[in-house]
Coordinates of C-alpha atoms in Angstrom, one line a residue:
X1 CA 0.2 0.1 0.2
X2 CA 1.5 3.1 -1.2
X3 CA 2.1 6.2 1.1
X4 CA 1.8 9.9 0.1
X5 CA 5.3 11.4 0.3
X6 CA 5.6 14.0 3.5
X7 CA 4.9 17.6 2.2
X8 CA 8.2 20.2 2.8
X9 CA 8.0 23.5 3.5
X10 CA 9.0 25.4 0.6
X11 CA 11.6 28.2 0.6
X12 CA 9.0 30.6 -0.3
X13 CA 6.4 29.7 1.6
X14 CA 8.7 29.8 5.0
X15 CA 9.8 33.3 3.7
X16 CA 6.2 34.6 3.5
X17 CA 5.4 33.1 6.8
X18 CA 8.6 34.3 8.5
X19 CA 7.8 37.9 6.9
X20 CA 3.7 37.9 8.2
X21 CA 5.6 36.7 11.8
X22 CA 8.1 39.6 11.8
X23 CA 5.7 42.2 9.9
X24 CA 3.1 41.4 12.6
X25 CA 5.3 41.8 15.7
X26 CA 6.8 44.8 14.3
X27 CA 3.3 46.3 13.8
X28 CA 2.1 45.3 17.4
X29 CA 5.5 46.6 18.7
X30 CA 5.4 49.8 16.9
X31 CA 1.3 50.1 17.9
X32 CA 2.3 49.8 21.6
X33 CA 5.0 52.5 21.2
X34 CA 2.9 54.9 19.9
X35 CA 0.0 54.0 22.1
X36 CA 2.6 54.6 25.0
X37 CA 3.9 57.8 23.4
X38 CA 0.6 59.4 22.4
X39 CA -1.0 59.1 26.0
X40 CA 1.6 60.9 27.3
X41 CA 1.5 63.3 25.1
X42 CA -2.2 63.6 24.6
X43 CA -2.0 64.2 28.6
X44 CA 0.5 67.3 28.5
X45 CA -1.8 68.5 25.6
X46 CA -5.0 68.2 27.5
X47 CA -3.1 69.6 30.8
X48 CA -1.8 72.8 28.5
X49 CA -5.8 73.0 27.3
X50 CA -6.9 73.1 31.0
X51 CA -4.3 75.8 32.1
X52 CA -5.3 77.9 29.4
X53 CA -9.1 77.4 30.1
X54 CA -7.9 78.9 33.0
X55 CA -6.2 81.3 32.1
X56 CA -9.2 82.7 30.0
X57 CA -11.4 81.9 32.8
X58 CA -9.3 84.2 35.3
X59 CA -9.2 87.1 33.0
X60 CA -12.9 86.7 32.2
X61 CA -13.9 86.8 36.0
X62 CA -11.8 89.6 37.2
X63 CA -13.6 92.2 34.3
X64 CA -17.1 90.9 35.3
X65 CA -19.6 92.2 37.3
X66 CA -20.1 90.5 40.4
X67 CA -22.4 87.5 39.5
X68 CA -24.6 85.2 41.5
X69 CA -22.8 82.3 43.2
X70 CA -23.7 79.5 40.3
X71 CA -24.6 79.9 36.8
X72 CA -27.8 78.4 35.3
X73 CA -27.6 75.0 34.0
X74 CA -28.9 76.6 30.5
X75 CA -25.5 78.8 30.6
X76 CA -23.1 76.0 30.5
X77 CA -23.2 73.9 27.6
X78 CA -19.9 71.6 28.7
X79 CA -20.7 68.3 30.0
X80 CA -17.3 67.9 30.8
X81 CA -15.9 70.9 32.2
X82 CA -16.4 72.6 35.4
X83 CA -14.7 76.0 37.7
X84 CA -15.1 77.0 41.0
X85 CA -14.0 80.3 42.6
X86 CA -13.0 80.0 46.0
X87 CA -12.4 82.7 48.6
X88 CA -9.3 82.9 51.0
X89 CA -11.2 81.5 53.7
X90 CA -12.2 78.3 51.7
X91 CA -15.5 78.9 50.7
X92 CA -17.1 78.9 47.5
X93 CA -18.1 82.1 45.8
X94 CA -18.8 80.7 42.1
X95 CA -19.3 77.8 40.5
X96 CA -20.0 76.1 37.1
X97 CA -23.6 73.6 37.2
X98 CA -21.0 70.5 37.0
X99 CA -19.2 71.7 39.4
X100 CA -19.3 69.9 42.8
X101 CA -21.2 72.2 45.9
X102 CA -18.5 71.8 47.9
X103 CA -15.0 73.7 47.6
X104 CA -11.9 72.0 46.3
X105 CA -9.5 72.1 48.7
X106 CA -6.1 71.3 46.5
X107 CA -2.7 72.9 46.1
X108 CA -2.0 75.2 43.0
X109 CA -1.2 73.7 40.0
X110 CA -2.7 70.3 39.0
X111 CA -4.2 67.7 41.1
X112 CA -6.8 64.5 40.5
X113 CA -9.9 64.9 42.9
X114 CA -12.3 62.1 43.5
X115 CA -15.9 63.2 44.2
X116 CA -17.3 61.2 47.3
X117 CA -20.6 61.5 46.1
X118 CA -23.3 59.3 44.6
X119 CA -22.0 60.0 41.4
X120 CA -18.3 59.6 42.3
X121 CA -16.9 61.5 38.9
X122 CA -13.1 61.8 38.7
X123 CA -11.9 65.5 38.0
X124 CA -8.4 66.6 37.0
X125 CA -8.3 70.0 38.6
X126 CA -5.9 73.0 37.9
X127 CA -6.0 75.6 40.4
X128 CA -4.3 79.2 40.3
X129 CA -4.5 82.2 42.2
X130 CA -7.4 84.9 41.3
X131 CA -7.9 87.7 43.4
X132 CA -11.6 88.2 44.8
X133 CA -13.4 91.3 46.4
X134 CA -12.5 89.3 49.5
X135 CA -9.4 88.8 49.1
X136 CA -6.9 86.1 47.5
X137 CA -8.8 83.8 46.0
X138 CA -8.8 80.6 44.0
X139 CA -9.7 79.4 40.5
X140 CA -9.9 76.0 40.1
X141 CA -10.8 74.4 36.2
X142 CA -11.8 71.0 36.1
X143 CA -11.9 68.2 33.6
X144 CA -13.4 65.0 34.2
X145 CA -11.2 61.7 34.0
X146 CA -13.6 60.0 31.9
X147 CA -13.5 63.0 29.0
X148 CA -9.5 62.4 29.2
X149 CA -9.5 58.9 28.7
X150 CA -11.9 58.8 26.0
X151 CA -9.6 61.3 24.3
X152 CA -6.5 59.2 25.2
X153 CA -8.0 56.0 23.7
X154 CA -9.3 57.3 20.1
X155 CA -6.1 58.8 19.5
X156 CA -4.1 55.9 20.9
X157 CA -6.5 53.5 18.7
X158 CA -6.0 55.8 15.9
X159 CA -2.3 55.9 15.8
X160 CA -2.2 52.1 16.6
X161 CA -4.2 51.0 13.8
X162 CA -2.3 53.3 11.6
X163 CA 1.0 51.5 12.8
X164 CA -0.7 48.0 12.1
X165 CA -1.8 49.1 8.4
X166 CA 1.4 50.2 7.9
X167 CA 2.7 46.6 8.9
X168 CA 0.1 45.0 6.9
X169 CA 1.2 47.1 3.9
X170 CA 5.1 46.6 4.4
X171 CA 4.1 42.4 4.4
X172 CA 2.4 42.6 1.5
X173 CA 5.2 44.2 -0.4
X174 CA 7.6 42.3 1.0
X175 CA 5.7 39.0 0.1
X176 CA 5.2 40.4 -3.3
X177 CA 9.1 41.3 -3.6
X178 CA 10.2 38.1 -1.9
X179 CA 8.2 35.7 -4.2
X180 CA 9.6 38.1 -7.3
X181 CA 13.2 37.3 -6.4
X182 CA 12.3 33.5 -6.0
X183 CA 11.0 33.5 -9.6
X184 CA 14.2 32.7 -11.0
X185 CA 14.5 29.6 -8.9
X186 CA 11.4 28.3 -10.0
X187 CA 12.1 28.6 -13.6
X188 CA 15.4 27.0 -12.9
X189 CA 13.5 23.9 -11.3
X190 CA 11.6 23.9 -14.6
X191 CA 14.2 23.8 -16.6
X192 CA 16.4 20.8 -14.4
X193 CA 12.7 19.0 -14.9
X194 CA 13.4 19.0 -18.2
X195 CA 17.2 18.5 -18.3
X196 CA 18.6 15.4 -19.5
X197 CA 22.8 15.0 -19.1
X198 CA 22.6 12.2 -21.5
X199 CA 21.5 14.6 -24.6
X200 CA 24.8 16.7 -25.5
X201 CA 22.7 19.1 -27.2
X202 CA 20.8 20.4 -24.2
X203 CA 21.9 23.1 -22.2
X204 CA 20.4 24.5 -19.0
X205 CA 19.6 28.6 -19.7
X206 CA 22.2 30.7 -18.0
X207 CA 21.1 32.5 -14.9
X208 CA 21.2 35.8 -13.8
X209 CA 21.8 35.2 -10.0
X210 CA 24.5 34.5 -8.3
X211 CA 23.6 31.8 -6.2
X212 CA 21.7 30.1 -9.3
X213 CA 25.0 31.0 -11.5
X214 CA 26.3 28.6 -8.9
X215 CA 23.8 26.0 -8.8
X216 CA 23.7 25.6 -12.5
X217 CA 27.4 25.1 -12.6
X218 CA 27.3 22.1 -10.0
X219 CA 24.6 20.2 -11.9
X220 CA 26.0 20.7 -14.9
X221 CA 29.2 19.2 -13.8
X222 CA 27.4 16.4 -11.8
X223 CA 25.5 15.6 -15.4
X224 CA 28.3 15.3 -17.3
X225 CA 30.5 13.2 -14.3
X226 CA 27.1 10.9 -14.8
X227 CA 26.9 10.8 -18.3
X228 CA 30.6 9.8 -18.5
X229 CA 30.3 6.9 -15.6
X230 CA 27.0 5.7 -17.5
X231 CA 28.4 5.6 -20.8
X232 CA 31.4 3.7 -19.5
X233 CA 29.5 1.5 -17.7
X234 CA 27.0 0.8 -20.9
X235 CA 29.9 0.6 -23.4
X236 CA 31.5 -2.0 -20.6
X237 CA 28.0 -3.9 -20.8
X238 CA 27.5 -4.0 -24.4
X239 CA 31.1 -5.2 -25.2
X240 CA 30.8 -8.0 -22.5
X241 CA 27.5 -9.1 -23.6
X242 CA 28.9 -9.3 -27.4
X243 CA 31.8 -11.1 -25.8
X244 CA 29.7 -13.6 -24.3
X245 CA 27.3 -14.4 -27.3
X246 CA 30.3 -16.1 -29.3
X247 CA 31.3 -18.7 -26.5
X248 CA 27.5 -19.1 -25.3
X249 CA 26.5 -20.0 -29.1
X250 CA 29.4 -22.3 -29.3
X251 CA 28.6 -23.8 -25.9
X252 CA 24.8 -24.7 -26.9
X253 CA 26.3 -26.0 -30.3
X254 CA 28.7 -28.2 -28.4
X255 CA 25.8 -29.6 -25.9
X256 CA 23.5 -30.1 -28.8
X257 CA 26.1 -32.5 -30.1
X258 CA 27.0 -34.0 -26.7
X259 CA 23.1 -34.7 -26.1
X260 CA 23.0 -36.8 -29.4
X261 CA 26.2 -38.7 -28.9
X262 CA 25.9 -38.9 -24.8
X263 CA 24.7 -41.9 -23.8
X264 CA 21.3 -42.1 -22.0
X265 CA 22.2 -41.8 -18.3
X266 CA 24.4 -38.5 -19.1
X267 CA 21.5 -37.0 -21.0
X268 CA 19.9 -35.2 -18.3
X269 CA 22.7 -33.8 -16.6
X270 CA 23.9 -32.3 -20.1
X271 CA 19.9 -30.8 -20.7
X272 CA 20.1 -29.2 -17.8
X273 CA 23.4 -27.8 -18.5
X274 CA 21.9 -26.6 -22.3
X275 CA 18.9 -25.1 -20.8
X276 CA 21.2 -23.0 -17.9
X277 CA 23.2 -21.9 -21.3
X278 CA 19.9 -21.0 -22.9
X279 CA 18.9 -19.0 -20.2
X280 CA 22.1 -17.4 -19.6
X281 CA 22.2 -16.4 -23.5
X282 CA 18.6 -15.2 -22.9
X283 CA 19.7 -12.7 -20.4
X284 CA 22.7 -11.8 -22.4
X285 CA 20.5 -10.7 -24.9
X286 CA 18.3 -8.9 -22.9
X287 CA 21.0 -6.9 -21.7
X288 CA 22.5 -6.4 -25.2
X289 CA 19.2 -5.0 -26.1
X290 CA 18.6 -2.5 -23.5
X291 CA 22.1 -1.2 -23.3
X292 CA 22.2 -0.8 -26.9
X293 CA 18.9 1.5 -26.9
X294 CA 20.2 3.1 -23.4
X295 CA 16.9 3.9 -22.2
X296 CA 16.1 6.6 -25.1
X297 CA 12.7 5.9 -26.4
X298 CA 11.3 5.0 -30.2
X299 CA 8.1 4.9 -29.9
X300 CA 6.0 2.7 -32.1
X301 CA 2.8 0.8 -32.6
X302 CA 3.6 -3.0 -32.0
X303 CA 1.8 -6.2 -32.4
X304 CA 2.7 -8.1 -29.3
X305 CA 1.6 -11.4 -31.0
X306 CA 4.5 -10.7 -33.4
X307 CA 6.6 -9.3 -30.8
X308 CA 7.0 -12.3 -29.1
X309 CA 7.5 -14.1 -31.8
X310 CA 10.9 -12.9 -32.4
X311 CA 12.4 -13.4 -28.9
X312 CA 14.1 -16.4 -27.5
X313 CA 11.2 -18.3 -25.8
X314 CA 12.2 -20.6 -23.2
X315 CA 11.8 -24.4 -24.0
X316 CA 8.8 -26.1 -22.6
X317 CA 6.4 -22.3 -21.6
X318 CA 3.5 -22.1 -23.6
X319 CA 2.2 -18.6 -24.4
X320 CA -1.3 -17.3 -24.6
X321 CA -1.3 -14.1 -26.4
X322 CA -4.6 -12.5 -27.8
X323 CA -4.9 -11.8 -31.2
X324 CA -4.8 -7.8 -32.2
X325 CA -3.0 -6.9 -29.1
X326 CA -1.2 -3.9 -29.8
X327 CA 0.6 -1.1 -27.9
X328 CA 2.7 1.9 -28.2
X329 CA 6.2 1.3 -27.1
X330 CA 9.8 1.1 -28.0
X331 CA 10.3 -2.7 -29.5
X332 CA 13.7 -3.0 -28.1
X333 CA 13.2 -2.1 -24.6
X334 CA 9.9 -4.0 -24.4
X335 CA 11.8 -6.9 -25.9
X336 CA 14.5 -6.7 -22.9
X337 CA 11.6 -6.5 -20.2
X338 CA 9.5 -9.8 -21.8
X339 CA 12.3 -11.6 -22.0
X340 CA 13.6 -11.3 -18.5
X341 CA 9.5 -12.0 -17.2
X342 CA 9.1 -15.1 -19.4
X343 CA 12.5 -16.2 -18.1
X344 CA 11.1 -15.7 -14.5
X345 CA 8.3 -17.3 -15.3
X346 CA 10.2 -20.9 -16.7
X347 CA 12.7 -20.7 -13.6
X348 CA 9.7 -20.8 -11.5
X349 CA 8.3 -24.0 -13.1
X350 CA 5.3 -22.4 -15.0
X351 CA 4.6 -24.5 -18.4
X352 CA 1.7 -21.8 -19.5
X353 CA 1.5 -17.9 -19.7
X354 CA -0.9 -15.7 -20.6
X355 CA -0.7 -12.4 -21.5
X356 CA -3.5 -9.7 -21.4
X357 CA -3.5 -6.2 -22.9
X358 CA -5.9 -3.4 -21.8
X359 CA -6.2 0.0 -22.9
X360 CA -6.1 2.9 -20.4
X361 CA -8.3 5.7 -20.1
X362 CA -5.1 8.1 -20.7
X363 CA -4.1 6.4 -23.9
X364 CA -1.5 4.2 -22.0
X365 CA -1.7 0.2 -21.8
X366 CA -1.7 -2.3 -19.0
X367 CA -0.2 -5.6 -19.5
X368 CA -0.9 -8.4 -17.7
X369 CA 1.4 -11.6 -17.1
X370 CA -0.1 -14.1 -15.7
X371 CA 1.7 -18.0 -15.4
X372 CA 0.8 -21.2 -13.4
X373 CA 4.2 -21.3 -11.7
X374 CA 4.8 -21.7 -7.9
X375 CA 4.1 -17.9 -7.1
X376 CA 5.6 -16.3 -4.0
X377 CA 4.2 -15.9 -0.4
X378 CA 2.0 -12.7 0.2
X379 CA 4.3 -11.4 2.1
X380 CA 7.1 -11.9 -0.3
X381 CA 4.7 -10.0 -3.1
X382 CA 4.1 -7.2 -0.7
X383 CA 7.6 -6.5 0.0
X384 CA 8.5 -7.0 -3.6
X385 CA 5.6 -4.2 -4.1
X386 CA 7.3 -1.9 -1.3
X387 CA 10.9 -2.6 -3.5
X388 CA 9.9 -1.5 -6.6
X389 CA 7.6 1.6 -5.7
X390 CA 10.3 2.7 -3.7
X391 CA 13.1 1.5 -6.6
X392 CA 15.0 -0.3 -3.9
X393 CA 16.0 -3.4 -6.2
X394 CA 19.3 -4.3 -4.4
X395 CA 19.1 -7.2 -2.5
X396 CA 15.2 -7.7 -2.9
X397 CA 15.0 -9.3 -6.3
X398 CA 16.4 -10.4 -9.1
X399 CA 17.5 -9.1 -12.6
X400 CA 14.0 -9.6 -14.5
X401 CA 11.5 -7.4 -12.3
X402 CA 14.4 -4.6 -11.8
X403 CA 14.8 -4.7 -15.6
X404 CA 11.0 -4.7 -16.5
X405 CA 10.6 -2.0 -13.9
X406 CA 13.0 0.1 -15.4
X407 CA 11.5 -0.5 -19.1
X408 CA 8.3 0.4 -17.4
X409 CA 9.1 3.7 -15.9
X410 CA 10.9 4.4 -19.0
X411 CA 7.5 4.6 -21.0
X412 CA 6.2 6.6 -17.9
X413 CA 4.5 3.6 -16.2
X414 CA 5.4 1.3 -13.4
X415 CA 5.0 -2.5 -12.4
X416 CA 3.2 -4.1 -9.9
X417 CA 2.6 -7.6 -8.6
X418 CA -1.4 -8.0 -8.1
X419 CA -2.3 -11.2 -5.8
X420 CA -3.0 -13.9 -7.5
X421 CA -5.2 -17.2 -7.0
X422 CA -2.3 -19.5 -8.3
X423 CA 0.9 -18.9 -9.9
X424 CA 2.3 -15.5 -10.5
X425 CA 0.9 -12.1 -12.0
X426 CA 2.6 -9.1 -13.3
X427 CA 1.3 -5.8 -14.3
X428 CA 3.2 -3.6 -16.3
X429 CA 2.2 -0.1 -17.0
X430 CA 2.8 1.5 -19.8
X431 CA 2.3 5.4 -20.5
X432 CA 0.4 7.1 -23.1
X433 CA 2.9 7.8 -26.5
X434 CA 3.9 11.1 -26.9
X435 CA 2.0 13.0 -29.7

């Protein structure tokens, strides 16, 4: 059962997240700093306003004729401002309607006063000397603490919101700028996905960023080393396969003559030796075919029944091939894979193998080879499927399944081993042919 690979965060995603976090923290910190600074400045501004109001009111009281001890409610339009004129002996001479009926007893300058009455208003009071008819008195001008708090809150919220808005705009701009700077990396990724180090005509596009220039140079160097190593291995394998074919053909001829001349009691051993040599010949043929193509596909429309007649089939293995079984594939690569799969079935004591072909919705094909051999235990089949999916061939499977899977992947497909009631079942999926 296949499992989805873990999702790894991208550089752009991580950078965007970091920018978002930094912008939010910066905006919150800036908003807090602005809030604290604005609170202090607003308090100073309100105190200066209160002091200026005290000066203006003092000048008016000096110029005004004797007034009643209290101003009528209709004459006072303010709901957050009050004043008192207190005589030298602390008696209340005049007051505004909102001012308490009890004289404030506060030192000169600014003071905070809490009303002990039922309304319990808090006041910010400014006290200044003012001569009266009875002698030196005191003018006390006050503003409610609620009004001051409301002003501070409005100004602070507006300033903090402005800081947050600036931080958000900076985050959006930085995010777009970062994505624009990472665009060449995405373009290089697309170019690398299409890059074939074995095609000398193909080149990676030049890069303008210094970091990407170094990555491109490293990839080109790695591709050249890989291409050279694969070319050397391919040449060695091709020469080795060619060198083995001639002696194997001679061995087969000598074993055939020995079978005719040998006594009956020795023919069984000679026959098994000839079968082993024949199997080695088929493996060499498959390897030679595979390395001759070099996994470079030459797509053709193939008739499977006709292709199978050209393959070296094991003795004693009967094939059931449907008529008009057509697929799009590379003939040499598909022949190499089928040779190995047929040899696998023969080695596991299969006497009959049925080949079925189905056309897939995407235009590809599914080849199923079912034999009546010994098969494998279910746990081993699961392990083989896992090895095929991960392409971990070494130590977990033989040459036949590995080569068939490589051929299927070269055609844009894969190899799987479904459960079978009897024998062994191989499903080779081939992708659609290019236009």
